Short mmCIF file of N, CA and C in Angstrom, two decimals:
data_model
loop_
_atom_site.label_atom_id
_atom_site.label_comp_id
_atom_site.label_asym_id
_atom_site.label_seq_id
_atom_site.Cartn_x
_atom_site.Cartn_y
_atom_site.Cartn_z
N MET B 1197 1.51 -5.13 -2.60
CA MET B 1197 1.72 -6.19 -1.64
C MET B 1197 2.76 -7.15 -2.19
N TYR B 1198 3.49 -7.75 -1.31
CA TYR B 1198 4.50 -8.70 -1.74
C TYR B 1198 4.72 -9.72 -0.64
N GLU B 1199 5.25 -10.86 -1.03
CA GLU B 1199 5.52 -11.92 -0.07
C GLU B 1199 6.99 -11.95 0.26
N GLY B 1200 7.27 -11.94 1.54
CA GLY B 1200 8.65 -12.02 2.00
C GLY B 1200 8.95 -13.40 2.54
N PRO B 1201 10.03 -13.51 3.32
CA PRO B 1201 10.41 -14.80 3.89
C PRO B 1201 9.33 -15.41 4.77
N GLU B 1202 9.25 -16.72 4.78
CA GLU B 1202 8.36 -17.48 5.65
C GLU B 1202 6.89 -17.13 5.47
N GLY B 1203 6.48 -16.74 4.25
CA GLY B 1203 5.09 -16.43 3.97
C GLY B 1203 4.61 -15.10 4.51
N ARG B 1204 5.53 -14.23 4.87
CA ARG B 1204 5.18 -12.91 5.39
C ARG B 1204 4.72 -12.02 4.24
N ILE B 1205 3.56 -11.40 4.39
CA ILE B 1205 3.01 -10.53 3.35
C ILE B 1205 2.98 -9.10 3.89
N SER B 1206 3.52 -8.18 3.11
CA SER B 1206 3.61 -6.78 3.50
C SER B 1206 3.15 -5.92 2.34
N TYR B 1207 3.26 -4.61 2.48
CA TYR B 1207 2.81 -3.72 1.41
C TYR B 1207 3.60 -2.42 1.36
N ASP B 1208 3.65 -1.86 0.18
CA ASP B 1208 4.17 -0.51 -0.06
C ASP B 1208 3.09 0.25 -0.82
N MET B 1209 3.08 1.56 -0.68
CA MET B 1209 2.16 2.40 -1.44
C MET B 1209 2.94 3.58 -2.00
N ALA B 1210 2.48 4.07 -3.14
CA ALA B 1210 3.09 5.26 -3.72
C ALA B 1210 1.99 6.19 -4.21
N TRP B 1211 2.15 7.46 -3.91
CA TRP B 1211 1.26 8.50 -4.42
C TRP B 1211 2.00 9.18 -5.56
N MET B 1212 1.40 9.17 -6.74
CA MET B 1212 2.05 9.69 -7.93
C MET B 1212 1.52 11.10 -8.24
N TYR B 1213 2.43 11.99 -8.52
CA TYR B 1213 2.10 13.36 -8.92
C TYR B 1213 2.86 13.67 -10.21
N ASP B 1214 2.58 14.81 -10.81
CA ASP B 1214 3.23 15.16 -12.08
C ASP B 1214 4.74 15.17 -11.99
N GLU B 1215 5.29 15.79 -10.97
CA GLU B 1215 6.74 15.96 -10.88
C GLU B 1215 7.32 15.41 -9.58
N MET B 1216 6.63 14.43 -9.01
CA MET B 1216 7.15 13.81 -7.80
C MET B 1216 6.34 12.57 -7.47
N TYR B 1217 6.86 11.75 -6.59
CA TYR B 1217 6.06 10.68 -6.00
C TYR B 1217 6.50 10.48 -4.55
N ILE B 1218 5.57 10.00 -3.76
CA ILE B 1218 5.83 9.72 -2.36
C ILE B 1218 5.60 8.23 -2.17
N GLN B 1219 6.60 7.54 -1.70
CA GLN B 1219 6.48 6.10 -1.46
C GLN B 1219 6.43 5.87 0.05
N TYR B 1220 5.45 5.11 0.46
CA TYR B 1220 5.23 4.80 1.86
C TYR B 1220 5.41 3.30 2.05
N ILE B 1221 6.17 2.92 3.04
CA ILE B 1221 6.39 1.51 3.35
C ILE B 1221 5.88 1.26 4.77
N GLY B 1222 4.85 0.44 4.87
CA GLY B 1222 4.25 0.15 6.17
C GLY B 1222 4.99 -0.95 6.89
N ASN B 1223 4.70 -1.09 8.17
CA ASN B 1223 5.35 -2.15 8.94
C ASN B 1223 4.34 -3.20 9.41
N GLN B 1224 3.15 -3.20 8.83
CA GLN B 1224 2.15 -4.20 9.19
C GLN B 1224 2.29 -5.39 8.26
N VAL B 1225 2.18 -6.58 8.80
CA VAL B 1225 2.31 -7.79 8.00
C VAL B 1225 1.27 -8.82 8.42
N ILE B 1226 1.02 -9.76 7.51
CA ILE B 1226 0.24 -10.95 7.83
C ILE B 1226 1.08 -12.13 7.36
N TYR B 1227 0.69 -13.30 7.76
CA TYR B 1227 1.38 -14.51 7.34
C TYR B 1227 0.39 -15.43 6.64
N LYS B 1228 0.84 -16.04 5.55
CA LYS B 1228 -0.01 -17.01 4.87
C LYS B 1228 -0.39 -18.10 5.85
N PRO B 1229 -1.59 -18.64 5.77
CA PRO B 1229 -2.55 -18.52 4.69
C PRO B 1229 -3.50 -17.33 4.79
N GLU B 1230 -3.31 -16.43 5.78
CA GLU B 1230 -4.15 -15.24 5.82
C GLU B 1230 -3.98 -14.47 4.52
N HIS B 1231 -5.01 -13.74 4.11
CA HIS B 1231 -4.89 -12.99 2.87
C HIS B 1231 -5.45 -11.58 2.94
N ILE B 1232 -6.09 -11.23 4.05
CA ILE B 1232 -6.59 -9.87 4.22
C ILE B 1232 -5.70 -9.14 5.21
N LEU B 1233 -5.03 -8.11 4.74
CA LEU B 1233 -4.17 -7.30 5.60
C LEU B 1233 -4.93 -6.02 5.93
N ARG B 1234 -5.18 -5.79 7.20
CA ARG B 1234 -5.85 -4.57 7.66
C ARG B 1234 -4.77 -3.50 7.79
N ALA B 1235 -4.69 -2.62 6.81
CA ALA B 1235 -3.67 -1.58 6.79
C ALA B 1235 -4.18 -0.34 7.52
N CYS B 1236 -3.43 0.10 8.50
CA CYS B 1236 -3.73 1.32 9.26
C CYS B 1236 -2.45 2.16 9.27
N PRO B 1237 -2.12 2.76 8.15
CA PRO B 1237 -0.81 3.40 8.02
C PRO B 1237 -0.55 4.57 8.96
N LEU B 1238 -1.59 5.21 9.46
CA LEU B 1238 -1.39 6.38 10.32
C LEU B 1238 -1.55 6.05 11.80
N GLU B 1239 -2.20 4.95 12.11
CA GLU B 1239 -2.45 4.59 13.49
C GLU B 1239 -1.16 4.15 14.17
N ASP B 1240 -0.88 4.74 15.30
CA ASP B 1240 0.32 4.39 16.08
C ASP B 1240 1.61 4.48 15.25
N GLN B 1241 1.61 5.35 14.27
CA GLN B 1241 2.79 5.56 13.41
C GLN B 1241 3.30 4.27 12.80
N ASN B 1242 2.41 3.53 12.17
CA ASN B 1242 2.80 2.27 11.50
C ASN B 1242 3.54 2.58 10.21
N ILE B 1243 4.62 3.30 10.34
CA ILE B 1243 5.42 3.72 9.19
C ILE B 1243 6.82 3.17 9.35
N GLN B 1244 7.25 2.42 8.38
CA GLN B 1244 8.62 1.93 8.38
C GLN B 1244 9.52 2.91 7.65
N GLN B 1245 9.03 3.45 6.53
CA GLN B 1245 9.86 4.35 5.73
C GLN B 1245 8.97 5.18 4.82
N VAL B 1246 9.33 6.44 4.61
CA VAL B 1246 8.67 7.31 3.64
C VAL B 1246 9.76 7.90 2.75
N LEU B 1247 9.58 7.78 1.44
CA LEU B 1247 10.51 8.33 0.47
C LEU B 1247 9.79 9.40 -0.35
N ILE B 1248 10.36 10.59 -0.42
CA ILE B 1248 9.79 11.66 -1.23
C ILE B 1248 10.79 11.98 -2.32
N ASN B 1249 10.37 11.79 -3.56
CA ASN B 1249 11.24 12.00 -4.71
C ASN B 1249 10.69 13.13 -5.57
N TYR B 1250 11.47 14.17 -5.77
CA TYR B 1250 11.06 15.33 -6.56
C TYR B 1250 11.59 15.22 -7.98
N GLY B 1251 10.95 15.96 -8.88
CA GLY B 1251 11.35 15.94 -10.28
C GLY B 1251 10.62 14.82 -11.00
N SER B 1252 10.86 14.72 -12.27
CA SER B 1252 10.19 13.68 -13.04
C SER B 1252 10.72 12.32 -12.62
N TYR B 1253 9.90 11.31 -12.78
CA TYR B 1253 10.30 9.97 -12.40
C TYR B 1253 10.06 9.03 -13.57
N ASP B 1254 10.69 7.92 -13.51
CA ASP B 1254 10.57 6.91 -14.55
C ASP B 1254 9.27 6.14 -14.32
N LYS B 1255 8.27 6.36 -15.18
CA LYS B 1255 6.99 5.70 -14.98
C LYS B 1255 7.11 4.18 -15.07
N TYR B 1256 8.16 3.69 -15.69
CA TYR B 1256 8.35 2.25 -15.81
C TYR B 1256 8.83 1.62 -14.50
N GLN B 1257 9.26 2.47 -13.57
CA GLN B 1257 9.68 1.97 -12.26
C GLN B 1257 8.51 1.31 -11.53
N PHE B 1258 7.30 1.74 -11.83
CA PHE B 1258 6.12 1.26 -11.12
C PHE B 1258 5.21 0.39 -12.00
N THR B 1259 5.77 -0.22 -13.03
CA THR B 1259 4.93 -1.00 -13.95
C THR B 1259 4.31 -2.23 -13.29
N ASP B 1260 4.95 -2.79 -12.28
CA ASP B 1260 4.38 -3.97 -11.64
C ASP B 1260 3.54 -3.63 -10.41
N TRP B 1261 3.30 -2.35 -10.17
CA TRP B 1261 2.47 -1.92 -9.06
C TRP B 1261 1.01 -1.99 -9.48
N ILE B 1262 0.12 -2.20 -8.53
CA ILE B 1262 -1.30 -2.36 -8.78
C ILE B 1262 -2.05 -1.16 -8.19
N ASP B 1263 -3.03 -0.68 -8.94
CA ASP B 1263 -3.87 0.40 -8.45
C ASP B 1263 -4.65 -0.06 -7.22
N LEU B 1264 -4.77 0.82 -6.24
CA LEU B 1264 -5.44 0.52 -4.98
C LEU B 1264 -6.85 -0.04 -5.19
N THR B 1265 -7.54 0.43 -6.21
CA THR B 1265 -8.92 -0.01 -6.45
C THR B 1265 -9.00 -1.49 -6.81
N GLN B 1266 -7.89 -2.10 -7.19
CA GLN B 1266 -7.89 -3.52 -7.52
C GLN B 1266 -7.70 -4.40 -6.28
N LEU B 1267 -7.22 -3.83 -5.19
CA LEU B 1267 -6.97 -4.61 -3.97
C LEU B 1267 -7.94 -4.30 -2.85
N THR B 1268 -8.71 -3.24 -3.00
CA THR B 1268 -9.64 -2.81 -1.96
C THR B 1268 -10.97 -2.48 -2.60
N SER B 1269 -11.92 -2.13 -1.76
CA SER B 1269 -13.21 -1.66 -2.26
C SER B 1269 -13.24 -0.13 -2.30
N LEU B 1270 -12.10 0.52 -2.08
CA LEU B 1270 -12.04 1.98 -2.04
C LEU B 1270 -11.88 2.60 -3.42
N THR B 1271 -12.56 3.70 -3.64
CA THR B 1271 -12.30 4.54 -4.80
C THR B 1271 -11.18 5.50 -4.39
N PRO B 1272 -10.55 6.19 -5.34
CA PRO B 1272 -9.54 7.18 -4.95
C PRO B 1272 -10.09 8.24 -3.99
N THR B 1273 -11.33 8.65 -4.17
CA THR B 1273 -11.94 9.64 -3.26
C THR B 1273 -12.13 9.05 -1.88
N ASP B 1274 -12.60 7.80 -1.82
CA ASP B 1274 -12.76 7.12 -0.52
C ASP B 1274 -11.42 7.04 0.21
N PHE B 1275 -10.37 6.65 -0.53
CA PHE B 1275 -9.04 6.53 0.06
C PHE B 1275 -8.59 7.88 0.62
N PHE B 1276 -8.77 8.95 -0.14
CA PHE B 1276 -8.40 10.29 0.31
C PHE B 1276 -9.14 10.63 1.60
N ASP B 1277 -10.45 10.35 1.63
CA ASP B 1277 -11.25 10.63 2.82
C ASP B 1277 -10.76 9.84 4.03
N VAL B 1278 -10.41 8.57 3.83
CA VAL B 1278 -9.92 7.73 4.93
C VAL B 1278 -8.58 8.26 5.44
N ILE B 1279 -7.68 8.56 4.54
CA ILE B 1279 -6.31 8.91 4.91
C ILE B 1279 -6.21 10.33 5.49
N THR B 1280 -7.17 11.18 5.19
CA THR B 1280 -7.14 12.55 5.72
C THR B 1280 -8.13 12.75 6.86
N GLY B 1281 -8.80 11.67 7.27
CA GLY B 1281 -9.75 11.75 8.38
C GLY B 1281 -9.07 11.49 9.70
N ASN B 1282 -9.79 10.88 10.60
CA ASN B 1282 -9.28 10.54 11.93
C ASN B 1282 -8.13 9.54 11.80
N VAL B 1283 -6.95 9.90 12.30
CA VAL B 1283 -5.77 9.04 12.13
C VAL B 1283 -5.94 7.67 12.79
N ASN B 1284 -6.77 7.59 13.83
CA ASN B 1284 -6.99 6.32 14.51
C ASN B 1284 -8.01 5.44 13.79
N GLN B 1285 -8.63 5.97 12.73
CA GLN B 1285 -9.59 5.20 11.95
C GLN B 1285 -9.19 5.14 10.48
N ALA B 1286 -7.97 5.53 10.16
CA ALA B 1286 -7.49 5.55 8.78
C ALA B 1286 -7.03 4.15 8.38
N CYS B 1287 -7.98 3.24 8.27
CA CYS B 1287 -7.68 1.83 7.99
C CYS B 1287 -8.46 1.36 6.78
N PHE B 1288 -7.90 0.36 6.11
CA PHE B 1288 -8.57 -0.27 4.98
C PHE B 1288 -7.99 -1.66 4.81
N ASP B 1289 -8.72 -2.51 4.13
CA ASP B 1289 -8.28 -3.90 3.93
C ASP B 1289 -7.64 -4.05 2.56
N LEU B 1290 -6.52 -4.77 2.52
CA LEU B 1290 -5.85 -5.13 1.27
C LEU B 1290 -5.97 -6.65 1.12
N ASP B 1291 -6.46 -7.10 -0.02
CA ASP B 1291 -6.69 -8.52 -0.26
C ASP B 1291 -5.59 -9.09 -1.14
N TYR B 1292 -4.69 -9.86 -0.55
CA TYR B 1292 -3.57 -10.46 -1.26
C TYR B 1292 -4.04 -11.38 -2.39
N TYR B 1293 -5.17 -12.06 -2.19
CA TYR B 1293 -5.68 -12.97 -3.21
C TYR B 1293 -6.17 -12.24 -4.46
N LYS B 1294 -6.53 -10.96 -4.34
CA LYS B 1294 -6.90 -10.19 -5.53
C LYS B 1294 -5.67 -9.89 -6.38
N LEU B 1295 -4.53 -9.82 -5.74
CA LEU B 1295 -3.29 -9.59 -6.45
C LEU B 1295 -2.73 -10.89 -7.01
N PHE B 1296 -2.73 -11.92 -6.18
CA PHE B 1296 -2.23 -13.23 -6.57
C PHE B 1296 -3.30 -14.28 -6.28
N PRO B 1297 -4.22 -14.51 -7.22
CA PRO B 1297 -5.28 -15.51 -6.99
C PRO B 1297 -4.69 -16.89 -6.66
N GLN B 1298 -5.33 -17.55 -5.73
CA GLN B 1298 -4.87 -18.88 -5.32
C GLN B 1298 -5.43 -19.94 -6.25
N GLN B 1299 -4.66 -20.96 -6.51
CA GLN B 1299 -5.08 -22.04 -7.42
C GLN B 1299 -5.97 -23.01 -6.70
#
């Protein structure tokens, strides 16, 4: 998750594999002071961009990325089940405050 202009909060996701990664950029946003983004990446094609990179990748490229389990209540297995289930119900909540706690 990241903050853009005018308090707009958006998200990117990446699936990491041994010799490739897939980066997904959603088009769903919230505006501060909201902090829970209901991500539904498959519903109504809420996809802004998908990047598929083959071959080895620089693991340091993603050093500032956060594991999904730190922003949601999903385990990796739960996430897999959600994303491969009914596309109209493939939703989960991302909590911006878990990434950037408010003072």
